Amino acid sequence: MLLKELSSLTSPLSDLQLNQLQQAIAELNPNQLAWVSGYLSGISQGGAVVATGAVSAAAVSAAPAGQLTVLFGSQTGNSKGVAEELAASAKAQGLPVQVKSMANYKAKDLKTETHLIIVVSTNGEGEAPDDAIELHELLGSKKAPKLPDLKYAVLALGDSSYEFFCQTGKDFDERLAATGAQSFLERLDCDVDYETPAKEWGDKALKLVSETLTLSVQAAPVAQPFAAPASFATSQYDKKNPYTATLVTNQKITGRNSQKDVRHFEISLEDSGIQYRAGDALGVWFENDSELVDQVVKQVGLSGDEQVEVDGEKVSLRQALISHYELTQSYPGFVEKYAEISGSKKLAKIAADKAQAREYANSHQILDILAVKKNVSLTAEQLIAMLRRITPRLYSIASSQAEVEEEVHLTVGMVEFESEQGDARSGGATGFLKRLEEGGEVKVFVEHNDNFRLPANPETPVIMVGPGTGVAPFRAFMQERDAQGAGGKNWMFFGDQTFTEDFLYQVEWRGYLDSGLLTKMDVAFSRDQEEKIYVQHRLLENAAQVYQWLEDGAHFYICGDANRMAKDVNDALVKIVQEQGNKSFEEAEEYVSELRRAKRYQRDVY
């Protein structure tokens, strides 16, 4: 029972005493709360108050010998999901456990931990996810605490297609070891097919924890695993149990002469009970194009009728490739495996250079790699063994439920290109969505993103930078602010190739400007003049005003490409702070870092 609930019940404590008790325990972590619980229990049973540093026998016997803390750092929700499942399993085994986002964890509490499991993903070029940045930096700094009594283990999630595979997990492992903490289980680096190995690793970790973390018969109450705030219901639908929704609208929103095909999708969530907030993402499960599947099957000399086992069930190879295996995204391991099986010297040379293998895999689909060495016959089992499982794609939600109610909107750029042989290629999920007719079914789930939220105070000003499809969450932000009747100023920076063909949601933005909800909008269309202009240039042109908004408490948001745009915008922001604030480069970087720590600088990048 929560302490605040006592006020409505008959209690021997006065309101003043309840308030004092709440204040006294507000900063305690669950391990400390358990100790205090045992201590007070000892006193209540007749024990005397002892000198500082001493504890009654009853208090000791009532307190746990330690506690397991599971910390997650997650950008897309995968690490969070693994951490919560691991904590739930620990609780089922009777272990005292708490699970927290690194964003909500106080580094000083590391000194009180006995057993720690880190579950963390890696962003882009080896970067920590946003909610892990502060803890990651602290453990790598001179301020890192000494933790000789801590036992820890690290589960790292990543994608081997990237150069710095699982780098953040490796960093946490090395940095915790440097504090004197002891690893009780070797770090596991998981690729995109992480679920089975992560579960097996987690079972081992909990077995080892249970051997050293014991409870007496009179153990204090166990901390509960993470739960969503009571004011926001948790849906029964998730990644493993998606909701079968209906597509309502599939509309191209770029002009006929645009070099891009960007589409606006509206999906019905009617009667699902699914709730989402502005800033969340929608997970979309997809199926591969049957024509692509037939081409792959033919390429390796099979019929598609061969039976293979998927999740313990026998299905045809064709159905397995349509529903379960990735065909549009390759990875270096596939290049290496097919080079070995096929004997292709070209692929073997590519696979020998890790950087080249990553670049090649990123620009070639499975069918294109198979075509490098033709007339190679594979068994169905050989083909399946080389492929990754399909994973859902996450798209920033482009709507607020306050506006669209039982719908969810997406803004998606179609992935379309030609292979080296001139054959048309499309992305797995984007191709599926493009093919899907209105009234068709799509399996979806909401991935909550607490690292990309509007300010709690609707009077707070916001600056939004979202070129291209990065505009999506800011459309949701504006709908939300409109529904709130928010008085805070709103400034939008949007960019794309051309004004006439690529100004996404132009009518809506003009409407917000006319109503006054949108205070200011700056646009950058890179191909409308000889010199290319991007959103970072518009930021620099408005440097004085941008800095003043920040000084006035504005929150700063970026959504879009992580590799170039987000870095360029960040560099522009540091430059603005340096010049307008008369600061050194180091001071400007620290100013921006402080914005991030205060959650006034948030990114949704991919």
Coordinates of C-alpha atoms in Angstrom, one line a residue:
M1 CA 0.0 0.0 0.0
L2 CA 1.3 3.5 -0.9
L3 CA 1.9 5.8 2.1
K4 CA -0.2 8.5 0.5
E5 CA -3.2 6.1 0.7
L6 CA -3.0 6.0 4.5
S7 CA -4.4 9.5 4.7
S8 CA -7.8 8.1 3.7
L9 CA -7.7 5.3 6.3
T10 CA -7.8 5.2 10.1
S11 CA -4.1 5.6 11.1
P12 CA -2.4 6.1 14.5
L13 CA -0.3 8.8 12.8
S14 CA -1.4 12.4 12.6
D15 CA -1.3 14.3 9.2
L16 CA 1.8 16.1 10.4
Q17 CA 3.5 12.8 11.2
L18 CA 2.5 11.3 7.9
N19 CA 4.0 14.3 6.1
Q20 CA 7.2 14.0 8.1
L21 CA 7.5 10.3 7.3
Q22 CA 6.9 10.9 3.6
Q23 CA 9.7 13.5 3.6
A24 CA 12.1 11.3 5.5
I25 CA 11.8 8.4 3.1
A26 CA 11.4 10.3 -0.2
E27 CA 15.1 10.0 -1.1
L28 CA 15.6 6.4 0.0
N29 CA 16.1 3.6 -2.6
P30 CA 14.3 0.2 -2.1
N31 CA 17.3 -1.4 -0.5
Q32 CA 17.5 1.4 2.1
L33 CA 13.7 1.2 2.6
A34 CA 14.0 -2.5 3.3
W35 CA 16.6 -1.8 6.0
V36 CA 14.5 0.9 7.6
S37 CA 11.5 -1.4 7.6
G38 CA 13.5 -4.0 9.4
Y39 CA 14.9 -1.5 11.8
L40 CA 11.5 -0.1 12.7
S41 CA 10.1 -3.7 13.0
G42 CA 12.8 -4.5 15.6
I43 CA 11.9 -1.4 17.6
S44 CA 8.2 -2.2 17.5
Q45 CA 9.0 -5.6 19.0
G46 CA 10.5 -4.1 22.0
G47 CA 14.0 -3.3 20.9
A48 CA 15.7 -0.2 22.2
V49 CA 17.0 2.6 19.9
V50 CA 20.7 1.9 19.5
A51 CA 23.6 4.1 18.8
T52 CA 24.4 5.3 15.3
G53 CA 26.0 2.5 13.3
A54 CA 24.4 -0.3 15.4
V55 CA 21.3 -2.3 14.5
S56 CA 19.1 -4.5 16.6
A57 CA 19.1 -8.2 15.9
A58 CA 15.4 -8.1 15.0
A59 CA 16.1 -5.4 12.4
V60 CA 18.9 -7.4 10.8
S61 CA 16.9 -10.6 10.6
A62 CA 14.0 -8.7 9.0
A63 CA 16.2 -7.0 6.3
P64 CA 17.3 -8.7 3.1
A65 CA 20.9 -9.6 2.6
G66 CA 20.8 -7.5 -0.6
Q67 CA 18.8 -6.6 -3.6
L68 CA 18.9 -7.0 -7.3
T69 CA 18.6 -3.8 -9.3
V70 CA 18.0 -4.0 -13.1
L71 CA 18.9 -0.8 -15.0
F72 CA 18.0 -0.3 -18.6
G73 CA 19.2 2.2 -21.2
S74 CA 16.8 2.0 -24.2
Q75 CA 16.2 4.1 -27.3
T76 CA 13.5 2.0 -29.0
G77 CA 12.2 0.0 -26.1
N78 CA 14.0 -3.3 -26.7
S79 CA 16.2 -3.0 -23.6
K80 CA 13.3 -1.8 -21.5
G81 CA 11.3 -4.9 -22.5
V82 CA 14.1 -7.3 -21.7
A83 CA 14.8 -5.6 -18.4
E84 CA 11.2 -5.7 -17.3
E85 CA 10.8 -9.4 -18.3
L86 CA 14.0 -10.2 -16.3
A87 CA 12.7 -8.3 -13.3
A88 CA 9.3 -10.1 -13.5
S89 CA 11.1 -13.4 -13.6
A90 CA 13.2 -12.4 -10.5
K91 CA 10.1 -11.4 -8.6
A92 CA 8.5 -14.8 -9.5
Q93 CA 11.5 -16.5 -7.9
G94 CA 11.1 -14.5 -4.7
L95 CA 14.1 -12.3 -5.3
P96 CA 13.9 -8.7 -4.0
V97 CA 14.2 -6.6 -7.2
Q98 CA 13.7 -3.2 -8.7
V99 CA 13.9 -2.2 -12.3
K100 CA 14.6 1.4 -13.4
S101 CA 15.4 3.4 -16.5
M102 CA 18.9 4.9 -16.2
A103 CA 17.3 8.3 -16.8
N104 CA 15.5 8.0 -13.4
Y105 CA 18.4 6.5 -11.5
K106 CA 20.6 8.5 -9.1
A107 CA 24.2 7.5 -9.6
K108 CA 24.9 7.9 -5.9
D109 CA 22.7 4.9 -5.2
L110 CA 25.3 2.7 -6.9
K111 CA 27.2 2.7 -3.5
T112 CA 24.2 1.0 -1.8
E113 CA 23.6 -1.7 -4.5
T114 CA 24.7 -5.3 -3.9
H115 CA 23.6 -6.9 -7.2
L116 CA 23.2 -5.0 -10.5
I117 CA 22.2 -6.1 -14.0
I118 CA 22.7 -3.6 -16.8
V119 CA 20.6 -4.0 -20.0
V120 CA 21.6 -1.4 -22.6
S121 CA 21.4 -0.8 -26.3
T122 CA 23.8 1.1 -28.6
N123 CA 22.9 4.0 -30.9
G124 CA 24.3 4.6 -34.3
E125 CA 28.1 5.0 -34.1
G126 CA 28.6 3.5 -30.7
E127 CA 26.6 6.1 -28.8
A128 CA 24.7 5.5 -25.6
P129 CA 20.9 5.8 -25.8
D130 CA 19.6 9.1 -24.5
D131 CA 18.4 7.8 -21.1
A132 CA 21.8 6.2 -20.5
I133 CA 24.0 9.1 -21.4
E134 CA 24.4 10.7 -18.0
L135 CA 25.3 7.5 -16.1
H136 CA 27.5 6.3 -19.0
E137 CA 29.5 9.6 -18.9
L138 CA 29.7 9.6 -15.1
L139 CA 31.2 6.0 -14.9
G140 CA 33.7 7.1 -17.6
S141 CA 34.8 10.2 -15.7
K142 CA 37.0 10.9 -12.7
K143 CA 33.8 11.2 -10.6
A144 CA 33.1 7.5 -11.0
P145 CA 32.5 6.0 -7.5
K146 CA 34.5 3.1 -6.0
L147 CA 32.2 0.0 -5.9
P148 CA 34.2 -2.9 -4.5
D149 CA 31.1 -4.5 -2.9
L150 CA 29.0 -4.5 -6.1
K151 CA 28.4 -7.6 -8.1
Y152 CA 27.2 -6.9 -11.7
A153 CA 26.5 -8.3 -15.1
V154 CA 25.9 -6.6 -18.5
L155 CA 23.5 -7.6 -21.3
A156 CA 24.2 -5.6 -24.4
L157 CA 21.8 -5.2 -27.3
G158 CA 23.0 -4.0 -30.8
D159 CA 23.1 -4.6 -34.5
S160 CA 26.2 -6.2 -36.0
S161 CA 25.5 -4.2 -39.2
Y162 CA 27.1 -1.2 -37.3
E163 CA 30.8 -0.8 -36.7
F164 CA 30.5 -0.2 -33.0
F165 CA 28.4 -3.3 -32.3
C166 CA 27.1 -3.3 -28.6
Q167 CA 29.7 -0.6 -27.8
T168 CA 27.7 1.0 -25.0
G169 CA 27.3 -2.4 -23.2
K170 CA 31.1 -2.9 -23.6
D171 CA 31.7 0.5 -22.1
F172 CA 29.5 -0.2 -19.0
D173 CA 31.2 -3.5 -18.5
E174 CA 34.7 -2.0 -18.6
R175 CA 33.7 1.1 -16.6
L176 CA 32.1 -0.9 -13.8
A177 CA 35.1 -3.2 -13.6
A178 CA 37.3 -0.1 -13.3
T179 CA 35.3 0.9 -10.1
G180 CA 36.3 -2.3 -8.5
A181 CA 32.9 -4.0 -9.0
Q182 CA 32.9 -7.7 -9.7
S183 CA 31.3 -9.3 -12.7
F184 CA 29.3 -12.4 -11.8
L185 CA 28.5 -13.4 -15.4
E186 CA 30.3 -12.7 -18.7
R187 CA 28.7 -10.0 -20.8
L188 CA 26.5 -11.1 -23.6
D189 CA 26.5 -9.1 -26.8
C190 CA 23.1 -9.7 -28.6
D191 CA 22.4 -9.0 -32.3
V192 CA 18.9 -8.1 -33.6
D193 CA 17.7 -11.6 -32.9
Y194 CA 18.2 -11.1 -29.2
E195 CA 15.1 -12.6 -27.6
T196 CA 16.2 -16.2 -27.1
P197 CA 19.8 -15.6 -26.1
A198 CA 18.8 -12.8 -23.8
K199 CA 16.3 -15.1 -22.1
E200 CA 18.9 -17.8 -21.6
W201 CA 21.4 -15.3 -20.3
G202 CA 18.9 -13.9 -17.9
D203 CA 18.0 -17.3 -16.5
K204 CA 21.7 -17.9 -15.8
A205 CA 22.1 -14.5 -14.2
L206 CA 19.2 -14.9 -11.9
K207 CA 20.4 -18.4 -10.8
L208 CA 23.8 -16.9 -9.9
V209 CA 22.1 -13.9 -8.1
S210 CA 19.9 -16.3 -6.1
E211 CA 23.0 -18.2 -4.9
T212 CA 24.4 -15.1 -3.2
L213 CA 21.4 -12.9 -2.5
T214 CA 19.3 -14.7 0.2
L215 CA 16.4 -13.6 2.3
S216 CA 15.7 -14.6 5.9
V217 CA 12.2 -15.9 6.9
Q218 CA 11.2 -12.4 8.1
A219 CA 12.3 -10.6 4.9
A220 CA 11.0 -7.1 4.3
P221 CA 8.5 -6.5 1.4
V222 CA 10.0 -6.9 -2.0
A223 CA 10.2 -3.9 -4.3
Q224 CA 7.7 -4.2 -7.2
P225 CA 8.9 -4.3 -10.9
F226 CA 8.4 -1.2 -12.9
A227 CA 4.8 -0.3 -13.8
A228 CA 3.4 2.5 -15.9
P229 CA 1.9 5.4 -14.0
A230 CA -1.6 4.7 -12.7
S231 CA -2.9 7.6 -14.7
F232 CA -1.9 5.9 -18.0
A233 CA -3.2 2.4 -18.5
T234 CA -0.9 -0.4 -19.7
S235 CA -2.2 -2.1 -22.9
Q236 CA -2.6 -5.8 -23.3
Y237 CA -1.0 -5.4 -26.7
D238 CA 2.8 -5.3 -27.1
K239 CA 5.6 -6.5 -29.4
K240 CA 4.9 -10.1 -28.7
N241 CA 1.1 -9.7 -28.8
P242 CA 0.4 -7.0 -31.4
Y243 CA -3.0 -5.7 -32.2
T244 CA -4.5 -6.5 -35.6
A245 CA -5.6 -3.0 -36.7
T246 CA -7.3 -1.7 -39.8
L247 CA -5.7 0.7 -42.3
V248 CA -8.0 3.6 -42.9
T249 CA -5.9 5.9 -45.1
N250 CA -2.9 5.4 -47.3
Q251 CA -2.2 8.8 -48.9
K252 CA 0.9 10.1 -50.8
I253 CA 1.7 13.6 -49.5
T254 CA 4.6 14.5 -51.7
G255 CA 4.0 16.0 -55.1
R256 CA 4.0 14.0 -58.4
N257 CA 7.4 15.5 -59.3
S258 CA 9.0 14.8 -56.0
Q259 CA 12.0 12.5 -55.8
K260 CA 10.5 11.0 -52.7
D261 CA 7.3 9.0 -52.0
V262 CA 6.2 10.0 -48.5
R263 CA 2.9 8.7 -47.3
H264 CA 0.4 9.6 -44.6
F265 CA -1.2 6.5 -43.0
E266 CA -4.2 6.5 -40.7
I267 CA -4.7 3.3 -38.7
S268 CA -7.8 2.5 -36.7
L269 CA -7.3 1.3 -33.1
E270 CA -11.1 1.1 -32.4
D271 CA -12.1 -1.0 -29.4
S272 CA -8.4 -2.0 -28.8
G273 CA -8.1 0.2 -25.6
I274 CA -4.6 1.1 -26.9
Q275 CA -3.4 4.5 -25.6
Y276 CA -0.4 6.5 -26.6
R277 CA 1.2 9.9 -25.9
A278 CA 2.7 12.4 -28.2
G279 CA 6.3 11.3 -28.6
D280 CA 5.6 7.6 -28.7
A281 CA 6.4 5.3 -31.6
L282 CA 4.2 2.7 -33.3
G283 CA 5.7 -0.8 -33.9
V284 CA 4.6 -2.3 -37.3
W285 CA 5.0 -6.0 -38.0
F286 CA 5.1 -6.7 -41.8
E287 CA 5.3 -9.5 -44.3
N288 CA 7.7 -9.8 -47.2
D289 CA 6.4 -9.4 -50.7
S290 CA 5.5 -12.8 -52.1
E291 CA 7.1 -12.0 -55.4
L292 CA 10.4 -11.3 -53.7
V293 CA 10.1 -14.5 -51.8
D294 CA 9.6 -16.5 -55.0
Q295 CA 12.7 -14.9 -56.5
V296 CA 14.8 -15.8 -53.5
V297 CA 13.5 -19.4 -53.5
K298 CA 14.2 -19.8 -57.2
Q299 CA 17.7 -18.3 -56.9
V300 CA 18.8 -21.1 -54.6
G301 CA 17.2 -23.9 -56.5
L302 CA 14.2 -24.6 -54.2
S303 CA 10.5 -24.8 -54.8
G304 CA 9.2 -23.1 -51.7
D305 CA 7.1 -26.1 -50.7
E306 CA 9.9 -27.5 -48.5
Q307 CA 9.0 -27.9 -44.9
V308 CA 11.0 -26.0 -42.2
E309 CA 10.6 -25.6 -38.5
V310 CA 9.8 -22.2 -37.1
D311 CA 9.1 -21.7 -33.4
G312 CA 8.4 -25.5 -33.0
E313 CA 6.0 -25.7 -35.9
K314 CA 6.4 -27.0 -39.4
V315 CA 5.6 -24.6 -42.2
S316 CA 6.4 -24.3 -45.8
L317 CA 9.7 -22.5 -46.7
R318 CA 7.6 -20.0 -48.7
Q319 CA 5.4 -19.1 -45.7
A320 CA 8.5 -18.9 -43.4
L321 CA 10.1 -16.4 -45.8
I322 CA 7.0 -14.3 -46.1
S323 CA 6.2 -14.1 -42.4
H324 CA 9.3 -14.8 -40.3
Y325 CA 12.6 -14.1 -42.0
E326 CA 14.3 -10.8 -43.1
L327 CA 14.9 -10.5 -46.8
T328 CA 15.2 -6.7 -47.3
Q329 CA 17.9 -5.9 -44.7
S330 CA 21.1 -7.8 -45.0
Y331 CA 24.0 -7.9 -42.5
P332 CA 27.7 -8.7 -42.6
G333 CA 27.2 -12.2 -41.2
F334 CA 25.1 -13.1 -44.2
V335 CA 27.8 -11.9 -46.6
E336 CA 30.3 -14.0 -44.8
K337 CA 28.2 -17.1 -44.6
Y338 CA 27.2 -17.1 -48.2
A339 CA 30.7 -16.4 -49.3
E340 CA 31.8 -19.6 -47.5
I341 CA 29.0 -21.7 -48.9
S342 CA 29.1 -20.4 -52.4
G343 CA 32.9 -20.1 -52.8
S344 CA 32.5 -16.6 -54.2
K345 CA 35.9 -14.9 -54.2
K346 CA 34.2 -11.5 -54.6
L347 CA 32.1 -12.0 -51.4
A348 CA 35.0 -13.5 -49.5
K349 CA 37.1 -10.4 -50.2
I350 CA 34.3 -8.1 -49.1
A351 CA 33.7 -10.2 -46.0
A352 CA 37.3 -10.0 -45.0
D353 CA 37.1 -6.3 -44.6
K354 CA 34.6 -5.5 -41.8
A355 CA 34.0 -2.0 -42.8
Q356 CA 33.4 -2.9 -46.4
A357 CA 31.2 -5.8 -45.4
R358 CA 28.9 -3.5 -43.4
E359 CA 28.7 -1.0 -46.2
Y360 CA 28.0 -3.7 -48.8
A361 CA 25.3 -5.4 -46.6
N362 CA 23.6 -2.1 -46.0
S363 CA 23.3 -1.4 -49.7
H364 CA 22.4 -4.9 -50.9
Q365 CA 19.4 -7.0 -50.2
I366 CA 19.5 -10.8 -49.7
L367 CA 18.5 -11.5 -53.3
D368 CA 21.3 -9.3 -54.6
I369 CA 23.9 -11.0 -52.5
L370 CA 22.6 -14.5 -53.6
A371 CA 22.9 -13.3 -57.2
V372 CA 26.6 -12.6 -56.9
K373 CA 27.3 -16.4 -57.3
K374 CA 24.5 -18.0 -59.3
N375 CA 23.7 -21.6 -59.7
V376 CA 24.4 -22.3 -56.1
S377 CA 21.9 -24.8 -54.7
L378 CA 21.0 -24.5 -51.0
T379 CA 18.8 -26.7 -48.8
A380 CA 15.9 -25.0 -47.1
E381 CA 17.7 -25.4 -43.7
Q382 CA 20.9 -23.8 -45.0
L383 CA 19.0 -20.8 -46.3
I384 CA 17.0 -20.3 -43.1
A385 CA 20.1 -20.7 -40.9
M386 CA 21.8 -17.7 -42.7
L387 CA 18.8 -15.3 -42.3
R388 CA 17.7 -13.1 -39.4
R389 CA 14.2 -13.1 -38.1
I390 CA 11.9 -10.3 -39.1
T391 CA 11.8 -7.5 -36.5
P392 CA 9.1 -4.9 -36.4
R393 CA 9.8 -1.4 -37.6
L394 CA 9.2 1.6 -35.3
Y395 CA 7.7 4.8 -36.6
S396 CA 7.3 8.1 -34.7
I397 CA 3.6 8.7 -34.2
A398 CA 2.3 11.7 -36.1
S399 CA -0.9 12.3 -34.1
S400 CA -2.3 13.0 -30.7
Q401 CA -5.2 10.9 -29.3
A402 CA -6.7 14.2 -28.0
E403 CA -7.2 15.0 -31.6
V404 CA -7.7 11.7 -33.5
E405 CA -9.1 9.5 -30.6
E406 CA -9.1 5.8 -31.7
E407 CA -6.7 6.3 -34.6
V408 CA -3.0 6.5 -34.9
H409 CA -1.2 8.4 -37.8
L410 CA 2.2 7.8 -39.3
T411 CA 4.4 9.8 -41.8
V412 CA 6.5 7.3 -43.7
G413 CA 9.0 7.7 -46.5
M414 CA 9.0 4.8 -48.9
V415 CA 12.4 3.0 -49.2
E416 CA 12.8 2.5 -52.9
F417 CA 15.9 2.1 -55.1
E418 CA 17.4 0.0 -57.9
S419 CA 19.8 -2.8 -57.5
E420 CA 23.1 -2.9 -59.4
Q421 CA 21.3 -4.9 -62.1
G422 CA 18.6 -2.3 -62.4
D423 CA 15.9 -4.3 -60.6
A424 CA 13.4 -2.4 -58.4
R425 CA 13.9 -2.9 -54.6
S426 CA 11.8 -1.6 -51.7
G427 CA 12.0 -1.7 -47.9
G428 CA 10.3 -4.5 -46.0
A429 CA 7.9 -2.5 -43.9
T430 CA 7.5 0.5 -46.2
G431 CA 6.8 -1.8 -49.1
F432 CA 4.3 -3.7 -47.1
L433 CA 2.5 -0.5 -46.0
K434 CA 2.5 0.8 -49.6
R435 CA 1.0 -2.4 -50.9
L436 CA -1.6 -2.5 -48.1
E437 CA -5.0 -1.3 -49.3
E438 CA -7.4 0.7 -47.2
G439 CA -9.4 -1.8 -45.1
G440 CA -6.4 -4.1 -44.9
E441 CA -5.0 -5.5 -41.7
V442 CA -1.7 -4.6 -40.0
K443 CA -0.3 -5.8 -36.7
V444 CA 0.8 -3.0 -34.5
F445 CA 1.8 -2.1 -30.9
V446 CA 2.8 1.1 -29.1
E447 CA 6.4 1.7 -27.9
H448 CA 6.3 4.3 -25.3
N449 CA 9.1 6.8 -25.4
D450 CA 9.5 8.7 -22.1
N451 CA 12.7 10.3 -23.5
F452 CA 10.7 12.4 -26.0
R453 CA 7.9 14.3 -24.2
L454 CA 6.4 17.7 -24.3
P455 CA 7.1 19.8 -21.1
A456 CA 4.8 19.0 -18.2
N457 CA 4.0 22.7 -18.0
P458 CA 2.0 23.8 -21.1
E459 CA 3.3 27.3 -20.7
T460 CA 6.9 26.2 -21.5
P461 CA 8.1 27.3 -25.0
V462 CA 9.4 24.6 -27.3
I463 CA 11.7 24.6 -30.3
M464 CA 11.2 21.7 -32.8
V465 CA 13.7 20.6 -35.5
G466 CA 12.2 18.0 -37.8
P467 CA 13.2 17.9 -41.5
G468 CA 11.6 15.4 -43.8
T469 CA 9.6 12.6 -42.1
G470 CA 11.2 13.9 -38.9
V471 CA 8.2 16.2 -38.8
A472 CA 6.0 13.4 -37.6
P473 CA 6.2 13.7 -33.8
F474 CA 5.9 17.5 -34.1
R475 CA 2.6 17.2 -35.8
A476 CA 1.6 15.2 -32.7
F477 CA 3.1 17.8 -30.5
M478 CA 1.0 20.6 -32.1
Q479 CA -2.2 18.6 -31.9
E480 CA -1.5 18.0 -28.2
R481 CA -0.7 21.6 -27.5
D482 CA -3.8 22.7 -29.3
A483 CA -6.0 20.3 -27.3
Q484 CA -4.3 21.5 -24.0
G485 CA -4.9 25.1 -24.8
A486 CA -1.2 25.5 -24.1
G487 CA 0.0 29.0 -23.8
G488 CA 3.7 28.2 -24.4
K489 CA 5.3 29.5 -27.6
N490 CA 6.1 27.0 -30.4
W491 CA 8.8 27.3 -33.0
M492 CA 9.2 24.8 -35.9
F493 CA 12.2 24.3 -38.1
F494 CA 11.3 22.1 -41.2
G495 CA 13.4 21.2 -44.2
D496 CA 13.3 19.1 -47.3
Q497 CA 14.2 19.2 -51.0
T498 CA 11.7 21.5 -52.6
F499 CA 8.9 23.9 -51.4
T500 CA 6.4 22.9 -54.1
E501 CA 6.8 19.1 -53.9
D502 CA 8.0 18.2 -50.4
F503 CA 6.4 20.6 -47.8
L504 CA 4.8 18.0 -45.7
Y505 CA 1.5 19.0 -44.0
Q506 CA 1.9 22.6 -45.3
V507 CA -1.8 23.4 -44.9
E508 CA -1.8 22.3 -41.3
W509 CA 1.3 24.3 -40.5
R510 CA -0.2 27.4 -42.1
G511 CA -3.3 26.9 -40.1
Y512 CA -1.4 26.7 -36.8
L513 CA 0.5 29.9 -37.8
D514 CA -2.8 31.7 -38.6
S515 CA -4.3 30.6 -35.3
G516 CA -1.3 31.7 -33.3
L517 CA -0.6 28.3 -31.8
L518 CA 2.6 28.1 -33.9
T519 CA 4.6 31.2 -33.0
K520 CA 7.3 30.9 -35.7
M521 CA 8.2 28.6 -38.5
D522 CA 11.5 28.5 -40.4
V523 CA 11.9 26.3 -43.5
A524 CA 14.9 25.2 -45.5
F525 CA 14.4 23.7 -48.9
S526 CA 17.8 22.5 -50.1
R527 CA 17.2 22.3 -53.8
D528 CA 15.3 25.5 -54.4
Q529 CA 18.5 27.5 -54.9
E530 CA 22.0 26.9 -56.1
E531 CA 23.5 26.7 -52.6
K532 CA 22.0 24.0 -50.4
I533 CA 20.3 25.2 -47.3
Y534 CA 19.5 23.0 -44.4
V535 CA 17.7 23.4 -41.0
Q536 CA 21.0 23.9 -39.2
H537 CA 21.6 27.0 -41.3
R538 CA 18.2 28.4 -40.3
L539 CA 19.1 27.8 -36.7
L540 CA 22.3 29.8 -37.1
E541 CA 20.5 32.6 -38.9
N542 CA 18.2 32.9 -35.9
A543 CA 21.0 32.4 -33.3
A544 CA 20.2 35.3 -31.0
Q545 CA 16.5 34.4 -30.8
V546 CA 17.2 30.7 -30.4
Y547 CA 19.5 31.4 -27.5
Q548 CA 17.0 33.8 -25.9
W549 CA 14.3 31.1 -26.0
L550 CA 16.7 28.7 -24.3
E551 CA 17.5 31.2 -21.7
D552 CA 13.8 31.6 -21.2
G553 CA 13.4 27.9 -20.4
A554 CA 12.5 26.5 -23.9
H555 CA 12.8 22.8 -24.5
F556 CA 14.7 21.8 -27.7
Y557 CA 13.7 18.8 -29.8
I558 CA 15.3 17.0 -32.8
C559 CA 13.7 14.2 -34.9
G560 CA 15.2 12.6 -38.0
D561 CA 18.4 11.3 -39.4
A562 CA 21.0 10.5 -36.7
N563 CA 24.1 10.2 -38.9
R564 CA 24.2 13.7 -40.4
M565 CA 21.3 16.0 -39.6
A566 CA 21.2 15.4 -35.8
K567 CA 25.0 15.9 -35.6
D568 CA 24.9 19.0 -37.7
V569 CA 22.0 20.5 -35.6
N570 CA 23.8 19.7 -32.4
D571 CA 27.0 21.4 -33.7
A572 CA 24.9 24.4 -34.6
L573 CA 23.3 24.5 -31.2
V574 CA 26.7 24.4 -29.5
K575 CA 27.9 27.2 -31.7
I576 CA 24.9 29.3 -31.0
V577 CA 25.4 28.9 -27.2
Q578 CA 29.1 29.7 -27.6
E579 CA 28.7 32.9 -29.6
Q580 CA 25.5 34.2 -28.1
G581 CA 26.4 33.3 -24.5
N582 CA 30.0 34.5 -24.8
K583 CA 31.2 31.1 -23.7
S584 CA 34.2 29.0 -24.5
F585 CA 33.6 25.9 -26.6
E586 CA 33.9 23.7 -23.5
E587 CA 31.4 25.9 -21.6
A588 CA 29.0 25.8 -24.5
E589 CA 29.2 22.0 -24.7
E590 CA 28.5 21.8 -21.0
Y591 CA 25.5 24.2 -21.4
V592 CA 24.0 21.8 -24.0
S593 CA 24.8 18.8 -21.9
E594 CA 23.0 20.4 -19.0
L595 CA 20.0 20.9 -21.2
R596 CA 20.1 17.2 -22.0
R597 CA 20.4 16.2 -18.3
A598 CA 17.4 18.5 -17.5
K599 CA 15.4 16.8 -20.3
R600 CA 15.2 20.1 -22.1
Y601 CA 17.1 18.7 -25.1
Q602 CA 15.5 15.5 -26.4
R603 CA 16.1 13.6 -29.6
D604 CA 14.2 11.0 -31.6
V605 CA 16.7 10.0 -34.2
Y606 CA 17.3 7.0 -36.4

